[in-house]
Amino acid sequence: MALENIKAIFLDMDGTLLHEDNKATVKTKEVIDQLREKNYKVFLATGRSYSEIHSLVPKGFKVDGMISSNGTRGDIEDTILFKHSLTIDSVKKIVQLAQQQHIYYEVFPFEGDRISLIEDQSWMEDMIDSEHPQNEVSESEWKSRRDAMNGKINWRKDIPNDDYSKIYLFNKKLNKIKTFRDELIQNKVLLNISVSNSSRFNAETMAYQVDKGTGIKEMIDHFDIKQEETLVIGDSDNDRAMFEFGGYTVSMKNARPEIQSITDDTTQYTNEEDGAALYLEQHFLN
């Protein structure tokens, strides 16, 4: 497929736009500004919650729309285009499973701080207060957990009846989180959830049959853009649905080989080198 047909660009954040310090650069902002000046529509498609996004991007950062929490919410400027909430029943069941198996968890409402139960505070803090594990847990994921512990979690006695976008689940033991994630996937119909992961050490649960691919579809339907007119850039397992849906798909140089193998192209540079911005600059601005 030729790149000249592209009208809309969808960008993942972690491992794609963001560096290890969980920030996007001014260079990335400038490339997005130039693309929009040339009438390309540019969107974020992230696993992060909507309320987290603004703290990760430079001042004045603008896009045409944001898909957050792996496709559960879509925003255009100040308008919520769509929202798919987990049922409160699903939320309570998953938290219970996480508690039983000592899987770290954060429950994300659509508005406000993420929630964990106060009865789990001490063991969760112990898990995250330790040294950065000597395995492949990324610096950025570990930093996000430390930040969560240092004031981003609202510790509650119970989980309020509210609208929730996703539950983030983490364990630094790879076999433990993989077993837990597989268990969730096997029971996804029963639990009424979809399951994804943005690293090998986590799992994320959203409303049933919701993912980044469904989010992109809802967004382009609104803008009257065709599926084959989309380009997507990502790096991880939670981008697979986006790669299945996108017209032209690009993986990051820092993506694992099994992710790179399912995309049309791969960037020349990593996220630490602004690989996504440089790719877009080379193919759309030069």
PDB file of C-alpha atoms in Angstrom:
ATOM      1  CA  MET A   1       0.000   0.000   0.000  1.00  0.00           C
ATOM      2  CA  ALA A   2       1.278   3.418  -0.920  1.00  0.00           C
ATOM      3  CA  LEU A   3       1.889   6.008   1.777  1.00  0.00           C
ATOM      4  CA  GLU A   4       0.388   8.733  -0.438  1.00  0.00           C
ATOM      5  CA  ASN A   5      -3.097   7.455   0.479  1.00  0.00           C
ATOM      6  CA  ILE A   6      -2.575   8.078   4.193  1.00  0.00           C
ATOM      7  CA  LYS A   7      -4.843  10.645   5.836  1.00  0.00           C
ATOM      8  CA  ALA A   8      -4.693   9.666   9.517  1.00  0.00           C
ATOM      9  CA  ILE A   9      -1.760   8.687  11.736  1.00  0.00           C
ATOM     10  CA  PHE A  10      -2.237   6.840  15.057  1.00  0.00           C
ATOM     11  CA  LEU A  11       0.620   6.837  17.547  1.00  0.00           C
ATOM     12  CA  ASP A  12       1.211   4.679  20.595  1.00  0.00           C
ATOM     13  CA  MET A  13       2.926   6.411  23.536  1.00  0.00           C
ATOM     14  CA  ASP A  14       4.983   4.086  25.793  1.00  0.00           C
ATOM     15  CA  GLY A  15       7.911   2.624  23.871  1.00  0.00           C
ATOM     16  CA  THR A  16       6.925   4.677  20.805  1.00  0.00           C
ATOM     17  CA  LEU A  17       6.646   8.417  21.463  1.00  0.00           C
ATOM     18  CA  LEU A  18       7.850   8.352  25.065  1.00  0.00           C
ATOM     19  CA  HIS A  19      11.449   7.972  26.189  1.00  0.00           C
ATOM     20  CA  GLU A  20      12.387   5.816  29.207  1.00  0.00           C
ATOM     21  CA  ASP A  21      11.695   8.856  31.433  1.00  0.00           C
ATOM     22  CA  ASN A  22       8.036   8.663  30.283  1.00  0.00           C
ATOM     23  CA  LYS A  23       8.206  11.949  28.369  1.00  0.00           C
ATOM     24  CA  ALA A  24       7.660  12.894  24.717  1.00  0.00           C
ATOM     25  CA  THR A  25      10.131  15.390  23.266  1.00  0.00           C
ATOM     26  CA  VAL A  26       9.743  18.814  21.677  1.00  0.00           C
ATOM     27  CA  LYS A  27      11.029  17.230  18.434  1.00  0.00           C
ATOM     28  CA  THR A  28       8.024  14.875  18.414  1.00  0.00           C
ATOM     29  CA  LYS A  29       5.653  17.784  19.094  1.00  0.00           C
ATOM     30  CA  GLU A  30       7.157  19.785  16.203  1.00  0.00           C
ATOM     31  CA  VAL A  31       6.810  16.903  13.731  1.00  0.00           C
ATOM     32  CA  ILE A  32       3.155  16.394  14.764  1.00  0.00           C
ATOM     33  CA  ASP A  33       2.504  20.149  14.359  1.00  0.00           C
ATOM     34  CA  GLN A  34       3.992  20.064  10.842  1.00  0.00           C
ATOM     35  CA  LEU A  35       1.970  16.988   9.859  1.00  0.00           C
ATOM     36  CA  ARG A  36      -1.236  18.690  11.001  1.00  0.00           C
ATOM     37  CA  GLU A  37      -0.302  21.821   9.050  1.00  0.00           C
ATOM     38  CA  LYS A  38      -0.134  19.569   5.976  1.00  0.00           C
ATOM     39  CA  ASN A  39      -3.688  18.368   6.764  1.00  0.00           C
ATOM     40  CA  TYR A  40      -2.833  14.947   8.123  1.00  0.00           C
ATOM     41  CA  LYS A  41      -4.982  13.970  11.093  1.00  0.00           C
ATOM     42  CA  VAL A  42      -2.783  12.818  13.990  1.00  0.00           C
ATOM     43  CA  PHE A  43      -4.065  10.829  16.977  1.00  0.00           C
ATOM     44  CA  LEU A  44      -2.687   9.223  20.101  1.00  0.00           C
ATOM     45  CA  ALA A  45      -3.670   5.587  20.728  1.00  0.00           C
ATOM     46  CA  THR A  46      -2.379   4.685  24.164  1.00  0.00           C
ATOM     47  CA  GLY A  47      -2.945   2.249  26.988  1.00  0.00           C
ATOM     48  CA  ARG A  48      -2.587   5.138  29.407  1.00  0.00           C
ATOM     49  CA  SER A  49      -5.631   6.733  30.955  1.00  0.00           C
ATOM     50  CA  TYR A  50      -6.837  10.068  29.589  1.00  0.00           C
ATOM     51  CA  SER A  51      -5.917  11.926  32.783  1.00  0.00           C
ATOM     52  CA  GLU A  52      -2.278  10.751  32.564  1.00  0.00           C
ATOM     53  CA  ILE A  53      -1.573  11.993  29.047  1.00  0.00           C
ATOM     54  CA  HIS A  54      -1.093  15.726  29.658  1.00  0.00           C
ATOM     55  CA  SER A  55       1.815  15.176  32.071  1.00  0.00           C
ATOM     56  CA  LEU A  56       3.777  13.128  29.501  1.00  0.00           C
ATOM     57  CA  VAL A  57       3.853  15.609  26.615  1.00  0.00           C
ATOM     58  CA  PRO A  58       5.518  19.009  26.064  1.00  0.00           C
ATOM     59  CA  LYS A  59       3.701  22.289  26.582  1.00  0.00           C
ATOM     60  CA  GLY A  60       1.406  23.170  23.679  1.00  0.00           C
ATOM     61  CA  PHE A  61       1.226  19.557  22.437  1.00  0.00           C
ATOM     62  CA  LYS A  62      -1.842  19.131  20.207  1.00  0.00           C
ATOM     63  CA  VAL A  63      -3.374  16.233  18.291  1.00  0.00           C
ATOM     64  CA  ASP A  64      -6.702  15.745  16.496  1.00  0.00           C
ATOM     65  CA  GLY A  65      -7.920  13.174  18.990  1.00  0.00           C
ATOM     66  CA  MET A  66      -6.884  10.793  21.747  1.00  0.00           C
ATOM     67  CA  ILE A  67      -7.744   7.134  22.221  1.00  0.00           C
ATOM     68  CA  SER A  68      -6.893   6.209  25.812  1.00  0.00           C
ATOM     69  CA  SER A  69      -6.961   3.125  28.060  1.00  0.00           C
ATOM     70  CA  ASN A  70      -6.501   0.760  25.082  1.00  0.00           C
ATOM     71  CA  GLY A  71      -9.555   1.888  23.130  1.00  0.00           C
ATOM     72  CA  THR A  72     -11.999   2.404  25.990  1.00  0.00           C
ATOM     73  CA  ARG A  73     -12.235   6.177  25.602  1.00  0.00           C
ATOM     74  CA  GLY A  74     -11.994   8.586  22.663  1.00  0.00           C
ATOM     75  CA  ASP A  75     -11.653  12.359  23.023  1.00  0.00           C
ATOM     76  CA  ILE A  76     -11.663  15.160  20.471  1.00  0.00           C
ATOM     77  CA  GLU A  77     -10.598  18.414  22.123  1.00  0.00           C
ATOM     78  CA  ASP A  78     -13.000  18.769  25.071  1.00  0.00           C
ATOM     79  CA  THR A  79     -15.594  16.294  23.817  1.00  0.00           C
ATOM     80  CA  ILE A  80     -15.774  12.630  24.769  1.00  0.00           C
ATOM     81  CA  LEU A  81     -16.569  10.783  21.523  1.00  0.00           C
ATOM     82  CA  PHE A  82     -16.938   7.322  23.101  1.00  0.00           C
ATOM     83  CA  LYS A  83     -16.550   5.553  26.437  1.00  0.00           C
ATOM     84  CA  HIS A  84     -16.697   1.816  27.211  1.00  0.00           C
ATOM     85  CA  SER A  85     -16.787   1.038  30.901  1.00  0.00           C
ATOM     86  CA  LEU A  86     -15.905  -2.172  32.717  1.00  0.00           C
ATOM     87  CA  THR A  87     -18.841  -3.477  34.737  1.00  0.00           C
ATOM     88  CA  ILE A  88     -18.435  -2.999  38.492  1.00  0.00           C
ATOM     89  CA  ASP A  89     -18.915  -6.754  38.815  1.00  0.00           C
ATOM     90  CA  SER A  90     -15.908  -7.408  36.527  1.00  0.00           C
ATOM     91  CA  VAL A  91     -13.798  -4.895  38.453  1.00  0.00           C
ATOM     92  CA  LYS A  92     -14.524  -6.505  41.820  1.00  0.00           C
ATOM     93  CA  LYS A  93     -13.878 -10.036  40.525  1.00  0.00           C
ATOM     94  CA  ILE A  94     -10.515  -9.103  38.981  1.00  0.00           C
ATOM     95  CA  VAL A  95      -9.371  -7.248  42.096  1.00  0.00           C
ATOM     96  CA  GLN A  96     -10.278 -10.339  44.128  1.00  0.00           C
ATOM     97  CA  LEU A  97      -8.224 -12.580  41.808  1.00  0.00           C
ATOM     98  CA  ALA A  98      -5.283 -10.165  42.016  1.00  0.00           C
ATOM     99  CA  GLN A  99      -5.467 -10.110  45.822  1.00  0.00           C
ATOM    100  CA  GLN A 100      -5.530 -13.906  46.043  1.00  0.00           C
ATOM    101  CA  GLN A 101      -2.396 -14.238  43.914  1.00  0.00           C
ATOM    102  CA  HIS A 102      -0.534 -11.139  45.114  1.00  0.00           C
ATOM    103  CA  ILE A 103      -0.649  -9.465  41.723  1.00  0.00           C
ATOM    104  CA  TYR A 104      -0.141  -5.701  42.020  1.00  0.00           C
ATOM    105  CA  TYR A 105      -3.163  -3.810  40.648  1.00  0.00           C
ATOM    106  CA  GLU A 106      -4.431  -0.292  39.904  1.00  0.00           C
ATOM    107  CA  VAL A 107      -8.093   0.359  39.016  1.00  0.00           C
ATOM    108  CA  PHE A 108      -8.581   3.355  36.705  1.00  0.00           C
ATOM    109  CA  PRO A 109     -11.815   5.374  36.840  1.00  0.00           C
ATOM    110  CA  PHE A 110     -12.516   7.515  33.766  1.00  0.00           C
ATOM    111  CA  GLU A 111     -12.064  10.585  35.983  1.00  0.00           C
ATOM    112  CA  GLY A 112      -9.755  11.067  38.947  1.00  0.00           C
ATOM    113  CA  ASP A 113      -7.029   9.057  40.611  1.00  0.00           C
ATOM    114  CA  ARG A 114      -6.507   5.329  40.190  1.00  0.00           C
ATOM    115  CA  ILE A 115      -7.729   3.184  43.076  1.00  0.00           C
ATOM    116  CA  SER A 116      -6.312   0.297  45.109  1.00  0.00           C
ATOM    117  CA  LEU A 117      -7.694  -1.152  48.337  1.00  0.00           C
ATOM    118  CA  ILE A 118      -6.127  -0.018  51.593  1.00  0.00           C
ATOM    119  CA  GLU A 119      -5.993  -3.624  52.849  1.00  0.00           C
ATOM    120  CA  ASP A 120      -3.433  -4.360  50.099  1.00  0.00           C
ATOM    121  CA  GLN A 121      -1.282  -1.275  50.642  1.00  0.00           C
ATOM    122  CA  SER A 122       1.477  -2.875  52.717  1.00  0.00           C
ATOM    123  CA  TRP A 123       2.288  -5.848  50.448  1.00  0.00           C
ATOM    124  CA  MET A 124       1.964  -3.721  47.306  1.00  0.00           C
ATOM    125  CA  GLU A 125       4.328  -1.122  48.760  1.00  0.00           C
ATOM    126  CA  ASP A 126       6.791  -3.857  49.745  1.00  0.00           C
ATOM    127  CA  MET A 127       6.746  -5.179  46.186  1.00  0.00           C
ATOM    128  CA  ILE A 128       7.509  -1.766  44.683  1.00  0.00           C
ATOM    129  CA  ASP A 129       9.759  -0.375  47.445  1.00  0.00           C
ATOM    130  CA  SER A 130      12.406  -2.952  46.679  1.00  0.00           C
ATOM    131  CA  GLU A 131      15.280  -2.338  44.276  1.00  0.00           C
ATOM    132  CA  HIS A 132      14.571  -2.226  40.530  1.00  0.00           C
ATOM    133  CA  PRO A 133      14.395  -5.967  39.716  1.00  0.00           C
ATOM    134  CA  GLN A 134      17.416  -7.383  37.906  1.00  0.00           C
ATOM    135  CA  ASN A 135      15.367  -8.639  34.990  1.00  0.00           C
ATOM    136  CA  GLU A 136      13.712  -7.109  31.961  1.00  0.00           C
ATOM    137  CA  VAL A 137      11.194  -4.879  33.753  1.00  0.00           C
ATOM    138  CA  SER A 138      11.770  -1.592  31.935  1.00  0.00           C
ATOM    139  CA  GLU A 139      12.975   1.547  33.655  1.00  0.00           C
ATOM    140  CA  SER A 140       9.804   3.345  32.535  1.00  0.00           C
ATOM    141  CA  GLU A 141       7.415   0.701  33.900  1.00  0.00           C
ATOM    142  CA  TRP A 142       9.229   0.566  37.233  1.00  0.00           C
ATOM    143  CA  LYS A 143       9.244   4.388  37.426  1.00  0.00           C
ATOM    144  CA  SER A 144       5.483   4.447  36.761  1.00  0.00           C
ATOM    145  CA  ARG A 145       4.919   2.045  39.664  1.00  0.00           C
ATOM    146  CA  ARG A 146       7.102   4.106  42.004  1.00  0.00           C
ATOM    147  CA  ASP A 147       5.226   7.257  40.951  1.00  0.00           C
ATOM    148  CA  ALA A 148       1.909   5.498  41.600  1.00  0.00           C
ATOM    149  CA  MET A 149       3.062   4.560  45.095  1.00  0.00           C
ATOM    150  CA  ASN A 150       4.229   8.107  45.736  1.00  0.00           C
ATOM    151  CA  GLY A 151       0.818   9.709  45.643  1.00  0.00           C
ATOM    152  CA  LYS A 152      -0.978   8.707  42.436  1.00  0.00           C
ATOM    153  CA  ILE A 153      -3.020   5.927  44.049  1.00  0.00           C
ATOM    154  CA  ASN A 154      -6.175   6.694  45.993  1.00  0.00           C
ATOM    155  CA  TRP A 155      -6.194   3.980  48.702  1.00  0.00           C
ATOM    156  CA  ARG A 156      -9.821   3.131  49.477  1.00  0.00           C
ATOM    157  CA  LYS A 157     -11.679   0.832  51.880  1.00  0.00           C
ATOM    158  CA  ASP A 158     -13.810  -0.367  48.981  1.00  0.00           C
ATOM    159  CA  ILE A 159     -14.246   0.175  45.241  1.00  0.00           C
ATOM    160  CA  PRO A 160     -16.939   2.796  44.598  1.00  0.00           C
ATOM    161  CA  ASN A 161     -19.699   2.130  42.055  1.00  0.00           C
ATOM    162  CA  ASP A 162     -18.250   4.231  39.258  1.00  0.00           C
ATOM    163  CA  ASP A 163     -17.246   4.000  35.584  1.00  0.00           C
ATOM    164  CA  TYR A 164     -13.853   2.319  35.123  1.00  0.00           C
ATOM    165  CA  SER A 165     -11.741   2.315  31.979  1.00  0.00           C
ATOM    166  CA  LYS A 166      -9.199  -0.386  32.818  1.00  0.00           C
ATOM    167  CA  ILE A 167      -7.367  -2.342  35.477  1.00  0.00           C
ATOM    168  CA  TYR A 168      -3.581  -2.454  35.294  1.00  0.00           C
ATOM    169  CA  LEU A 169      -1.964  -5.592  36.781  1.00  0.00           C
ATOM    170  CA  PHE A 170       1.750  -6.146  37.370  1.00  0.00           C
ATOM    171  CA  ASN A 171       4.210  -8.619  38.818  1.00  0.00           C
ATOM    172  CA  LYS A 172       7.985  -8.592  38.552  1.00  0.00           C
ATOM    173  CA  LYS A 173       8.045 -12.396  38.283  1.00  0.00           C
ATOM    174  CA  LEU A 174       7.501 -13.133  34.610  1.00  0.00           C
ATOM    175  CA  ASN A 175       6.031 -16.633  35.019  1.00  0.00           C
ATOM    176  CA  LYS A 176       3.600 -15.378  37.684  1.00  0.00           C
ATOM    177  CA  ILE A 177       2.132 -12.538  35.605  1.00  0.00           C
ATOM    178  CA  LYS A 178       2.034 -14.703  32.470  1.00  0.00           C
ATOM    179  CA  THR A 179       0.037 -17.412  34.270  1.00  0.00           C
ATOM    180  CA  PHE A 180      -2.319 -14.774  35.671  1.00  0.00           C
ATOM    181  CA  ARG A 181      -2.756 -13.114  32.261  1.00  0.00           C
ATOM    182  CA  ASP A 182      -3.462 -16.465  30.585  1.00  0.00           C
ATOM    183  CA  GLU A 183      -6.070 -17.198  33.259  1.00  0.00           C
ATOM    184  CA  LEU A 184      -7.790 -13.869  32.528  1.00  0.00           C
ATOM    185  CA  ILE A 185      -7.745 -14.568  28.780  1.00  0.00           C
ATOM    186  CA  GLN A 186      -9.268 -18.034  29.298  1.00  0.00           C
ATOM    187  CA  ASN A 187     -12.062 -16.482  31.378  1.00  0.00           C
ATOM    188  CA  LYS A 188     -12.593 -13.273  29.398  1.00  0.00           C
ATOM    189  CA  VAL A 189     -16.172 -14.082  28.336  1.00  0.00           C
ATOM    190  CA  LEU A 190     -17.123 -15.096  31.866  1.00  0.00           C
ATOM    191  CA  LEU A 191     -15.447 -11.986  33.327  1.00  0.00           C
ATOM    192  CA  ASN A 192     -16.855  -9.793  30.520  1.00  0.00           C
ATOM    193  CA  ILE A 193     -13.438  -8.297  29.707  1.00  0.00           C
ATOM    194  CA  SER A 194     -10.809  -7.958  27.029  1.00  0.00           C
ATOM    195  CA  VAL A 195      -7.188  -8.544  28.019  1.00  0.00           C
ATOM    196  CA  SER A 196      -4.025  -6.936  26.742  1.00  0.00           C
ATOM    197  CA  ASN A 197      -0.507  -6.144  27.910  1.00  0.00           C
ATOM    198  CA  SER A 198       1.950  -3.342  27.206  1.00  0.00           C
ATOM    199  CA  SER A 199       4.950  -5.253  28.561  1.00  0.00           C
ATOM    200  CA  ARG A 200       5.664  -8.868  29.418  1.00  0.00           C
ATOM    201  CA  PHE A 201       5.338  -8.011  33.118  1.00  0.00           C
ATOM    202  CA  ASN A 202       1.798  -6.635  33.048  1.00  0.00           C
ATOM    203  CA  ALA A 203      -1.777  -7.298  32.021  1.00  0.00           C
ATOM    204  CA  GLU A 204      -4.540  -4.798  31.364  1.00  0.00           C
ATOM    205  CA  THR A 205      -8.244  -5.530  31.355  1.00  0.00           C
ATOM    206  CA  MET A 206     -10.822  -3.431  29.542  1.00  0.00           C
ATOM    207  CA  ALA A 207     -14.495  -3.827  28.623  1.00  0.00           C
ATOM    208  CA  TYR A 208     -15.301  -6.931  26.554  1.00  0.00           C
ATOM    209  CA  GLN A 209     -14.302  -6.720  22.854  1.00  0.00           C
ATOM    210  CA  VAL A 210     -12.632  -3.317  23.257  1.00  0.00           C
ATOM    211  CA  ASP A 211      -9.042  -2.634  22.144  1.00  0.00           C
ATOM    212  CA  LYS A 212      -6.952  -0.062  20.286  1.00  0.00           C
ATOM    213  CA  GLY A 213      -8.269  -1.387  16.967  1.00  0.00           C
ATOM    214  CA  THR A 214     -11.915  -0.795  17.914  1.00  0.00           C
ATOM    215  CA  GLY A 215     -10.921   2.647  19.209  1.00  0.00           C
ATOM    216  CA  ILE A 216      -9.332   3.571  15.879  1.00  0.00           C
ATOM    217  CA  LYS A 217     -12.422   2.368  14.022  1.00  0.00           C
ATOM    218  CA  GLU A 218     -14.701   4.572  16.137  1.00  0.00           C
ATOM    219  CA  MET A 219     -12.384   7.544  15.628  1.00  0.00           C
ATOM    220  CA  ILE A 220     -12.079   7.238  11.824  1.00  0.00           C
ATOM    221  CA  ASP A 221     -15.824   6.647  11.435  1.00  0.00           C
ATOM    222  CA  HIS A 222     -16.339  10.021  13.104  1.00  0.00           C
ATOM    223  CA  PHE A 223     -13.873  11.736  10.730  1.00  0.00           C
ATOM    224  CA  ASP A 224     -15.084   9.820   7.662  1.00  0.00           C
ATOM    225  CA  ILE A 225     -11.639   8.339   7.029  1.00  0.00           C
ATOM    226  CA  LYS A 226     -11.244   4.867   5.486  1.00  0.00           C
ATOM    227  CA  GLN A 227      -9.372   2.018   7.153  1.00  0.00           C
ATOM    228  CA  GLU A 228      -6.837   1.886   4.296  1.00  0.00           C
ATOM    229  CA  GLU A 229      -6.072   5.590   4.824  1.00  0.00           C
ATOM    230  CA  THR A 230      -4.611   4.967   8.298  1.00  0.00           C
ATOM    231  CA  LEU A 231      -1.004   4.552   9.392  1.00  0.00           C
ATOM    232  CA  VAL A 232      -0.231   3.219  12.868  1.00  0.00           C
ATOM    233  CA  ILE A 233       3.032   3.155  14.825  1.00  0.00           C
ATOM    234  CA  GLY A 234       3.550   1.040  17.955  1.00  0.00           C
ATOM    235  CA  ASP A 235       5.902  -1.326  19.729  1.00  0.00           C
ATOM    236  CA  SER A 236       4.162  -3.792  21.992  1.00  0.00           C
ATOM    237  CA  ASP A 237       1.535  -6.474  22.509  1.00  0.00           C
ATOM    238  CA  ASN A 238      -1.245  -3.976  23.185  1.00  0.00           C
ATOM    239  CA  ASP A 239      -0.596  -2.588  19.680  1.00  0.00           C
ATOM    240  CA  ARG A 240      -1.392  -5.911  17.971  1.00  0.00           C
ATOM    241  CA  ALA A 241      -5.077  -4.978  17.568  1.00  0.00           C
ATOM    242  CA  MET A 242      -3.981  -1.658  16.075  1.00  0.00           C
ATOM    243  CA  PHE A 243      -1.622  -3.457  13.665  1.00  0.00           C
ATOM    244  CA  GLU A 244      -4.427  -5.802  12.611  1.00  0.00           C
ATOM    245  CA  PHE A 245      -6.688  -2.845  11.847  1.00  0.00           C
ATOM    246  CA  GLY A 246      -4.283  -0.236  10.435  1.00  0.00           C
ATOM    247  CA  GLY A 247      -3.921   0.325   6.696  1.00  0.00           C
ATOM    248  CA  TYR A 248      -0.138   0.672   6.900  1.00  0.00           C
ATOM    249  CA  THR A 249       1.622  -0.561  10.018  1.00  0.00           C
ATOM    250  CA  VAL A 250       4.982   0.438  11.464  1.00  0.00           C
ATOM    251  CA  SER A 251       6.750  -1.087  14.457  1.00  0.00           C
ATOM    252  CA  MET A 252       9.510   0.568  16.434  1.00  0.00           C
ATOM    253  CA  LYS A 253      13.148  -0.510  16.191  1.00  0.00           C
ATOM    254  CA  ASN A 254      12.941  -1.255  19.942  1.00  0.00           C
ATOM    255  CA  ALA A 255       9.941  -3.595  19.487  1.00  0.00           C
ATOM    256  CA  ARG A 256      10.509  -7.312  20.013  1.00  0.00           C
ATOM    257  CA  PRO A 257      11.124  -9.367  16.813  1.00  0.00           C
ATOM    258  CA  GLU A 258       7.705 -11.069  17.006  1.00  0.00           C
ATOM    259  CA  ILE A 259       6.052  -7.614  16.941  1.00  0.00           C
ATOM    260  CA  GLN A 260       8.255  -6.346  14.092  1.00  0.00           C
ATOM    261  CA  SER A 261       7.387  -9.426  12.041  1.00  0.00           C
ATOM    262  CA  ILE A 262       3.664  -8.529  11.884  1.00  0.00           C
ATOM    263  CA  THR A 263       4.107  -4.958  10.564  1.00  0.00           C
ATOM    264  CA  ASP A 264       4.704  -3.524   7.091  1.00  0.00           C
ATOM    265  CA  ASP A 265       7.760  -1.537   8.146  1.00  0.00           C
ATOM    266  CA  THR A 266      10.036  -0.819  11.123  1.00  0.00           C
ATOM    267  CA  THR A 267      11.580   2.501  12.149  1.00  0.00           C
ATOM    268  CA  GLN A 268      15.310   3.034  11.732  1.00  0.00           C
ATOM    269  CA  TYR A 269      15.646   4.493  15.240  1.00  0.00           C
ATOM    270  CA  THR A 270      14.349   3.592  18.732  1.00  0.00           C
ATOM    271  CA  ASN A 271      11.940   5.512  20.958  1.00  0.00           C
ATOM    272  CA  GLU A 272      14.968   6.922  22.834  1.00  0.00           C
ATOM    273  CA  GLU A 273      16.121   8.423  19.507  1.00  0.00           C
ATOM    274  CA  ASP A 274      12.672   9.823  18.545  1.00  0.00           C
ATOM    275  CA  GLY A 275      12.315   7.031  15.998  1.00  0.00           C
ATOM    276  CA  ALA A 276       8.592   7.604  15.343  1.00  0.00           C
ATOM    277  CA  ALA A 277       9.031  11.349  14.736  1.00  0.00           C
ATOM    278  CA  LEU A 278      12.017  10.758  12.440  1.00  0.00           C
ATOM    279  CA  TYR A 279      10.103   8.116  10.471  1.00  0.00           C
ATOM    280  CA  LEU A 280       7.140  10.461   9.945  1.00  0.00           C
ATOM    281  CA  GLU A 281       9.435  13.341   9.051  1.00  0.00           C
ATOM    282  CA  GLN A 282      11.277  11.252   6.458  1.00  0.00           C
ATOM    283  CA  HIS A 283       8.153   9.794   4.824  1.00  0.00           C
ATOM    284  CA  PHE A 284       5.663  12.661   5.054  1.00  0.00           C
ATOM    285  CA  LEU A 285       7.537  15.945   5.470  1.00  0.00           C
ATOM    286  CA  ASN A 286      10.643  15.705   3.272  1.00  0.00           C
TER     287      ASN A 286
END
